[in-house]
Coordinates of C-alpha atoms in Angstrom, one line a residue:
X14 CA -21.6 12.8 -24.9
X15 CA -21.8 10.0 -27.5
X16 CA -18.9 7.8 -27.8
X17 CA -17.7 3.9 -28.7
X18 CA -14.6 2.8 -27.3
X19 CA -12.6 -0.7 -26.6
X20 CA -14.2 -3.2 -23.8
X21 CA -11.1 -4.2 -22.4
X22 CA -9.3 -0.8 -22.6
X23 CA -11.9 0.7 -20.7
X24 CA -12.5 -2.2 -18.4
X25 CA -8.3 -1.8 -17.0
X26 CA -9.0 1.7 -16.3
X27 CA -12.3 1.3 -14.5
X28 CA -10.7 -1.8 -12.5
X29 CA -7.9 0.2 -12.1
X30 CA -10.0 2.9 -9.9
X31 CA -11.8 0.5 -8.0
X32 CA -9.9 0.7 -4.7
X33 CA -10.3 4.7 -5.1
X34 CA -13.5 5.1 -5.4
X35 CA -15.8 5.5 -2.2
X36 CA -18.6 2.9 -1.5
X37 CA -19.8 4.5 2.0
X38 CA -19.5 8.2 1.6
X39 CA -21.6 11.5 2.9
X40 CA -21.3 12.3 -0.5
X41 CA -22.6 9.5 -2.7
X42 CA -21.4 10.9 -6.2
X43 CA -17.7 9.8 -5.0
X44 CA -18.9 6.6 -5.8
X45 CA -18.9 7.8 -9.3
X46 CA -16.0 8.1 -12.2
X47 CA -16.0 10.9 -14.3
X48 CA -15.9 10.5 -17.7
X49 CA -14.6 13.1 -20.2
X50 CA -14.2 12.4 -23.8
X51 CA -12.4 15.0 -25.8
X52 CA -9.8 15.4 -28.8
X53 CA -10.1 11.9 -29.7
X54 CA -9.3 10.7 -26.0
X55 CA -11.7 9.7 -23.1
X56 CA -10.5 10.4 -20.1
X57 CA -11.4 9.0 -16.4
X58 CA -11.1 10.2 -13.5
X59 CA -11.6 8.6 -10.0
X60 CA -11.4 10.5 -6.4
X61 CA -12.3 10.4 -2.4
X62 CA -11.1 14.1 -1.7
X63 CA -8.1 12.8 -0.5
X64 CA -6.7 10.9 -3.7
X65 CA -7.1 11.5 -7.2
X66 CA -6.7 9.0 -10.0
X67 CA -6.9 10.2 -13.8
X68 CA -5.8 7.6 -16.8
X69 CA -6.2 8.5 -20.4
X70 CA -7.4 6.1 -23.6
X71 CA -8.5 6.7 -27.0
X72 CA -11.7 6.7 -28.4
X73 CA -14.1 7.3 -31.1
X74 CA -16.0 10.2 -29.7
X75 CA -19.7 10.9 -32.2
X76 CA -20.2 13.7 -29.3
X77 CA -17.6 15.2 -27.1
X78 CA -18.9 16.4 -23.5
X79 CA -18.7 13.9 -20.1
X80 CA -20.6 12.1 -17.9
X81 CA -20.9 10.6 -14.0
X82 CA -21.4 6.8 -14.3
X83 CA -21.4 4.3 -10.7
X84 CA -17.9 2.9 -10.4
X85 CA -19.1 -0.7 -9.3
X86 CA -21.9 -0.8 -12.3
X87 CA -19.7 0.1 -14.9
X88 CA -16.9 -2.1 -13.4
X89 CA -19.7 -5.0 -13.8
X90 CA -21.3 -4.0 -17.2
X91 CA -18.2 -4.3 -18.5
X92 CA -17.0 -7.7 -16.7
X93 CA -20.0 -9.5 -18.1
X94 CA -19.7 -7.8 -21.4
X95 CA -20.1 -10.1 -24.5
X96 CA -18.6 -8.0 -26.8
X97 CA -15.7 -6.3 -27.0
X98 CA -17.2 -2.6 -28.5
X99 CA -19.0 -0.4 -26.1
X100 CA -21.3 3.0 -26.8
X101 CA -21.5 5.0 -24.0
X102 CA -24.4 8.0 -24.8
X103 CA -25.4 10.6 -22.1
X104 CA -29.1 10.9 -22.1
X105 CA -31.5 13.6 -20.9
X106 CA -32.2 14.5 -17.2
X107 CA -28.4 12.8 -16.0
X108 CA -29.3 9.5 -17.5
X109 CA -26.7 7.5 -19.4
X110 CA -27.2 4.7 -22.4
X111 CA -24.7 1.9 -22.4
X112 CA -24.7 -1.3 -24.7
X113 CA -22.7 -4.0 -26.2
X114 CA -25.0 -4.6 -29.0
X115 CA -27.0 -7.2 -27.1
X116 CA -27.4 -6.2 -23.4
X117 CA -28.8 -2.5 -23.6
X118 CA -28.7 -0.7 -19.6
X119 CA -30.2 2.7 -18.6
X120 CA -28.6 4.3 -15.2
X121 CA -29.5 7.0 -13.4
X122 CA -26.4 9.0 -12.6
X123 CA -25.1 12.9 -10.8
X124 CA -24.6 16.2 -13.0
X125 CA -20.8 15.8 -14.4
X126 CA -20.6 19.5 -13.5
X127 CA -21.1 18.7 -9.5
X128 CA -17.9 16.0 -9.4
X129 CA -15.2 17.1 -7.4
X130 CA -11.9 18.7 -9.6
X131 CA -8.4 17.4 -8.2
X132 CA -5.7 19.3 -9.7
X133 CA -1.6 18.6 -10.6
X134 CA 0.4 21.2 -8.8
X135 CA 1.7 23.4 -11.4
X136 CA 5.5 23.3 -12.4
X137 CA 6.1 20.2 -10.3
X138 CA 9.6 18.6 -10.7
X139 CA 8.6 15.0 -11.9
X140 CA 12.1 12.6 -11.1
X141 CA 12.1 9.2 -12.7
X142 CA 12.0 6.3 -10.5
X143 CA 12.3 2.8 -11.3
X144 CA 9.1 1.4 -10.7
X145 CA 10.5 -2.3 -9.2
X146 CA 12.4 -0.1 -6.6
X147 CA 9.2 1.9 -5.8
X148 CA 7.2 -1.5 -5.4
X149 CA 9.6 -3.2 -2.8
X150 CA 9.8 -0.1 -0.6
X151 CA 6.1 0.0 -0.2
X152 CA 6.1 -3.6 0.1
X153 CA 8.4 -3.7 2.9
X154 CA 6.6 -1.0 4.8
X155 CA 2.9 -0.4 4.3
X156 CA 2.2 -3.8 6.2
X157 CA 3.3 -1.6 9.4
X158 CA 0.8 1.5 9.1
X159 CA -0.9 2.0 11.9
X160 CA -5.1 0.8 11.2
X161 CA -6.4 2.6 14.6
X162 CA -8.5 5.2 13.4
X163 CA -6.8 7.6 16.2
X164 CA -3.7 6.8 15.3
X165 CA -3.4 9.5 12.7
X166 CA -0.2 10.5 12.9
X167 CA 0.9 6.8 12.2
X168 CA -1.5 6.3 9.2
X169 CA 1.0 6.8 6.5
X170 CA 4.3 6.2 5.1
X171 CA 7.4 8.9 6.3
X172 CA 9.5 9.3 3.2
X173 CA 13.2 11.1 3.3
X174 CA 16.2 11.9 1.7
X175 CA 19.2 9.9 3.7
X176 CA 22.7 10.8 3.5
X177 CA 25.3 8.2 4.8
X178 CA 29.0 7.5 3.8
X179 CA 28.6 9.9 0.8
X180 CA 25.6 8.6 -0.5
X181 CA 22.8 9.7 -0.9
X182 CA 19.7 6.9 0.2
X183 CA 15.9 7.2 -0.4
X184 CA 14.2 5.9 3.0
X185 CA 10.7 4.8 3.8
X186 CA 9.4 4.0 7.9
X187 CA 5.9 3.0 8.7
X188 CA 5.0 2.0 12.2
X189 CA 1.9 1.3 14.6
X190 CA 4.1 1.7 17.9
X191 CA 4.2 -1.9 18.2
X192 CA 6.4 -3.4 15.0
X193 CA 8.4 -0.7 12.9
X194 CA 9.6 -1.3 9.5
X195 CA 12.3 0.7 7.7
X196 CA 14.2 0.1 4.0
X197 CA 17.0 2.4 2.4
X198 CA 17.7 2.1 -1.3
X199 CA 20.2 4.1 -2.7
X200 CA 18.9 6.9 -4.9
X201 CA 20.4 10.1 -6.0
X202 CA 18.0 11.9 -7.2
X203 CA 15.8 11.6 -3.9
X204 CA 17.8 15.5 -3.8
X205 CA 15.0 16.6 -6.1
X206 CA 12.3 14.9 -5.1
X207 CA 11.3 17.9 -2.5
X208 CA 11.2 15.7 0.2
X209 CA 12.5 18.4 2.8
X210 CA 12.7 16.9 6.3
X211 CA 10.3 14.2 5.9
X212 CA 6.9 14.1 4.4
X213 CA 3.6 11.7 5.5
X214 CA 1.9 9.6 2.3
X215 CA -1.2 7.8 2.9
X216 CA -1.5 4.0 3.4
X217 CA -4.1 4.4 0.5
X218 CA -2.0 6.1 -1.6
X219 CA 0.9 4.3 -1.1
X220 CA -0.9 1.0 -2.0
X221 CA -2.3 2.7 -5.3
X222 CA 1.4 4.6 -5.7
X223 CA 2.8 0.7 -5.5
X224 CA 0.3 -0.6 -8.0
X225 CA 2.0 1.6 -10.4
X226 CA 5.2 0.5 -9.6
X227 CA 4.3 -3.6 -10.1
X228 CA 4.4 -3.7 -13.7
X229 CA 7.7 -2.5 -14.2
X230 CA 9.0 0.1 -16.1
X231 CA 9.7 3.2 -14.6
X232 CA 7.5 5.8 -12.6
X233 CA 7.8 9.5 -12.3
X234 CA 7.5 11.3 -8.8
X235 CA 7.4 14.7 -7.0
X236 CA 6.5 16.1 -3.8
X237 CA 4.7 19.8 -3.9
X238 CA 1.6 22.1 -2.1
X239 CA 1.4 19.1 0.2
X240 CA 1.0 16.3 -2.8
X241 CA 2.3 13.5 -3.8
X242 CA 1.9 13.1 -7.8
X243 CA 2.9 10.1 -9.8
X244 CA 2.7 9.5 -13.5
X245 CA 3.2 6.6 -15.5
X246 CA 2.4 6.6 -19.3
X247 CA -0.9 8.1 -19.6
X248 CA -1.9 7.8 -16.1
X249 CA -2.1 10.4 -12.9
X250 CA -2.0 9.9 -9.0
X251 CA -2.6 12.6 -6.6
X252 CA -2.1 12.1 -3.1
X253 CA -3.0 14.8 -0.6
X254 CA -0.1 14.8 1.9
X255 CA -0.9 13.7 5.7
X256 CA -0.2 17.0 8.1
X257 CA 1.4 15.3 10.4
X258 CA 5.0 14.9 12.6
X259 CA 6.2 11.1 12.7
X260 CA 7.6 10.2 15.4
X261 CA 11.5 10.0 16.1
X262 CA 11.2 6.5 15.2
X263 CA 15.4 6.3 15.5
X264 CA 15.1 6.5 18.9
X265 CA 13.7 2.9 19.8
X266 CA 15.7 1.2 17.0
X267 CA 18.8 -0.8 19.3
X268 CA 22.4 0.3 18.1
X269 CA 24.0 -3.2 18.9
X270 CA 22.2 -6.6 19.6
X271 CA 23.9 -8.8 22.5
X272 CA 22.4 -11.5 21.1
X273 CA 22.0 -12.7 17.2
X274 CA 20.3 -15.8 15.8
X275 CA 20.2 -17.1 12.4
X276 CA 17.0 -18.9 11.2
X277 CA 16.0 -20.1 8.0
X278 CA 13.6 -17.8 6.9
X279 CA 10.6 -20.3 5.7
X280 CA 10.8 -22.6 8.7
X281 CA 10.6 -19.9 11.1
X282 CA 7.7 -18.4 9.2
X283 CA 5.9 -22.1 9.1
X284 CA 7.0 -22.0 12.7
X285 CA 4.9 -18.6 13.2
X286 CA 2.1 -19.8 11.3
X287 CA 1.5 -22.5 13.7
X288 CA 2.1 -20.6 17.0
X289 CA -0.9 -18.1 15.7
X290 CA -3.3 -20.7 15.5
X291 CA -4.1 -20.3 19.3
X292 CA -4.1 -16.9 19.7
X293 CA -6.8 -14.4 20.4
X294 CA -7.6 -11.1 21.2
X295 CA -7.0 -12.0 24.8
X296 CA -3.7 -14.2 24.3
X297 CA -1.9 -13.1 21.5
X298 CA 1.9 -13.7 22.7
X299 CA 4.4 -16.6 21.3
X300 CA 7.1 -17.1 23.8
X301 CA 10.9 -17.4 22.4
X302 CA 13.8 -18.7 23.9
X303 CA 17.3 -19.6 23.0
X304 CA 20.1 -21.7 24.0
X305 CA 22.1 -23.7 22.9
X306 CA 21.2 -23.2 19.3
X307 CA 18.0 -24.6 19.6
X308 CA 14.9 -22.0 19.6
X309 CA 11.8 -23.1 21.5
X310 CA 8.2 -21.6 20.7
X311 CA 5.3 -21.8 23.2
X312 CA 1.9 -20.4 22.1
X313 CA -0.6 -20.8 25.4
X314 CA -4.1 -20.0 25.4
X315 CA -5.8 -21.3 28.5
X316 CA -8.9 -21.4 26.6
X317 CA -7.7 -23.7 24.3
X318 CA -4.4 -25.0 25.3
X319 CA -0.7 -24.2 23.8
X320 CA 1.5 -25.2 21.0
X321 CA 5.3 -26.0 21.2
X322 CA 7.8 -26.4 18.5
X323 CA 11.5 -26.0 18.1
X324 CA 13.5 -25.0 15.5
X325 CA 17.6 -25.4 14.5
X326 CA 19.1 -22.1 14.3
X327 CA 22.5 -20.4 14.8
X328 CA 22.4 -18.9 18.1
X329 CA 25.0 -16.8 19.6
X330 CA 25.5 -14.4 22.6
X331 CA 23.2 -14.4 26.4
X332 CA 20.3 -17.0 27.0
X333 CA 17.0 -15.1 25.7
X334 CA 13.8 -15.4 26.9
X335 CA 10.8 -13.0 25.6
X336 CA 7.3 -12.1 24.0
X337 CA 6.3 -11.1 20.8
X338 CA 3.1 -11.2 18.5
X339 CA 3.7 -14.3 15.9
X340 CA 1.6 -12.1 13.6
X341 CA 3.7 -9.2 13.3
X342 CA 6.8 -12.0 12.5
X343 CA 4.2 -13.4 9.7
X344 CA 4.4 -9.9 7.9
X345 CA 7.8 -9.0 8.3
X346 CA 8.9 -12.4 7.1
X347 CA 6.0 -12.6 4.3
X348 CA 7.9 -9.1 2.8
X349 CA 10.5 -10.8 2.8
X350 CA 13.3 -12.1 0.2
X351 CA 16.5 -13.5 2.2
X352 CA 16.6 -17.5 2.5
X353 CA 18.3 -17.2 5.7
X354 CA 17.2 -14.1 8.5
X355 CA 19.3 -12.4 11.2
X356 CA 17.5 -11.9 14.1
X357 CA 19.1 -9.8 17.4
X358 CA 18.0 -8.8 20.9
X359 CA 19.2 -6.9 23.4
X360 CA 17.1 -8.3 26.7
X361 CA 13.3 -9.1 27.2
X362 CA 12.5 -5.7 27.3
X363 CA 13.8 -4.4 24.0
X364 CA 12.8 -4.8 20.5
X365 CA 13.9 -7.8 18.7
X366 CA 15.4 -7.0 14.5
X367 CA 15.2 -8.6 11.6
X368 CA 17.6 -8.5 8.9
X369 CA 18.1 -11.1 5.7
X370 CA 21.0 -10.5 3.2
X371 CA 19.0 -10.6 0.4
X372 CA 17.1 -7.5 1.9
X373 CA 19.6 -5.2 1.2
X374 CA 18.8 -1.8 3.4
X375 CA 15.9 -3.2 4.9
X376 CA 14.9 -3.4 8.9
X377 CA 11.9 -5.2 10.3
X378 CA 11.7 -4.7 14.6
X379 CA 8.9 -5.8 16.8
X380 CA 8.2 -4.8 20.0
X381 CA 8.4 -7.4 22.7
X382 CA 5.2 -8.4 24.9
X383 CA 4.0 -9.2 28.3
X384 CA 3.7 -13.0 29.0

């Protein structure tokens, strides 16, 4: 392979597969990207097994064939590049040439025939989503993903079709068992998406399937052979599907609150900010209480001390006193759009809700905790 080709066009795609690419792997050559140059395009290609990114750009190709080049290395040659036209040349014995016309680097690299092939499921119903809508979703959930590495049937997103009131609603839940966040958008097409009873993406896929989404535009998406596939303009995402039953998260979510406050979003966030200075692995817990429309926060760490603050709210219904992480209020709030949030309880033992009216469809619920 012998080829020249755009700095910067190359340098978005290999950015772009970054966060895909394995650093710490039994098999080292995931660290790699694939690089294919035919036809006039070169294409690259960026996997862990379990996600498979592909993006297409054109180039002047003296030789067509492909190499294996070090994600990271490439990602830097082409960072501190001084010009803006690259030649790429694959060189005897799995070495590769690369130059700018004044820096000249020789890497040692794996046979292209030895990288692992991800493949498109064939005759896959692609439906067009907007890509904004795609964005929030993940936005408003992927924060509650489970990270414990034996939580694996917690480790993704559950997406499903919804049907309420004669619409028809595309939902997204992500949980850890102790916070749970859920957001509706109306969608009709979510009846083709394939989406069955319920189906388990990734957190790393979502995250990538989001990046899509962020510069606008619009996305397209199906569900098949236990894959997620995406496509946006020239680029390909394949997510391998997580083979696993989420919970029945619609069990712990209250049906009525008898009590509500309402809080201006930022202070109480500010607020939660504070409380978490304190807190450790060991003491963790803000205490809340209401009355009188007045809400009182008490962070105690007998290690360090405690912090106190109060805040002006709208307070209606029983006198409440309970527990809670301040963290878990930092990312619900963070993800965030209303100016104003509804917050409702039932007693100290159940899950407290969040709600804005700016968050159209959206729920945020945290778990209370032992003080």
């Amino acid at each position: 392979m012998d080829i020249s080709i755009d700095r910067d066009e190359l340098y978005k795609s290999i950015a772009r597969a970054q966060s895909i690419i394995e650093r710490k792997s039994n098999m080292p050559i995931l660290s790699n990207i694939l690089l294919t140059a035919r036809n006039g395009t070169l294409f690259i290609s960026a996997t862990d097994l379990e996600l498979g990114f592909q993006n297409e750009i054109p180039v002047q190709i003296n030789t067509e064939g492909n190499i294996t080049i070090s994600g990271r290395k490439l990602f830097e040659i082409l960072k501190e590049g001084k010009n803006n036209n690259i030649k790429i040349q694959k060189k005897e014995n799995n070495w590769v040439f690369i130059t700018d016309g004044f820096t000249r680097f020789n890497l040692a690299t794996y046979p292209a025939d030895e990288y692992p092939v991800f493949f498109e499921p064939d005759e896959i119903e692609l439906v067009d989503i907007p890509g904004a809508l795609l964005s929030e979703m993940i936005e408003k959930t992927v924060y509650a993903v489970s990270t414990d590495e034996a939580g694996y049937k917690l480790s993704g997103i559950f997406i499903q079709r919804v049907s309420r009131q004669g619409k028809v609603f595309l939902r997204m839940v992500a949980t850890d068992g102790h916070r749970l966040s859920l957001i509706d958008k109306p969608f009709l097409a979510a009846e083709n998406l394939g989406l069955g009873n319920g189906l388990m993406v990734p957190k790393k896929g979502m995250l990538e399937l989001g990046k899509m989404g962020q510069d606008g535009g619009s996305v397209l998406l199906g569900f098949k052979d236990k894959n997620c596939v995406a496509r946006k303009e020239k680029a390909l995402l394949v997510i391998r599907l997580l083979e696993s039953k989420f919970p029945d998260y619609d069990a712990v979510i209250p049906k009525e609150a008898v009590s509500s406050v309402e809080v201006a979003r930022a202070d109480l966030l500010d607020a939660m900010k504070r409380m978490v200075i304190l807190s450790n692995e060991r003491y963790r817990a803000v205490k809340i209480a209401f009355e009188n429309n007045r809400m009182e926060l008490v962070s105690t760490n007998p290690d360090l001390g405690d912090a106190q603050e109060a805040l002006d709210v709208v307070f209606q219904g029983e006198r409440v006193e309970a527990g809670f992480n301040p963290r878990y209020f930092i990312d619900i709030l963070q993800s965030m759009e209303s100016e104003r949030v509804s917050l409702g309880f039932s007693d100290e033992s159940k899950p407290c809700t969040l709600k804005g009216e700016a968050d159209k469809g959206f729920l945020g619920l945290i778990m209370p905790m032992r003080l």
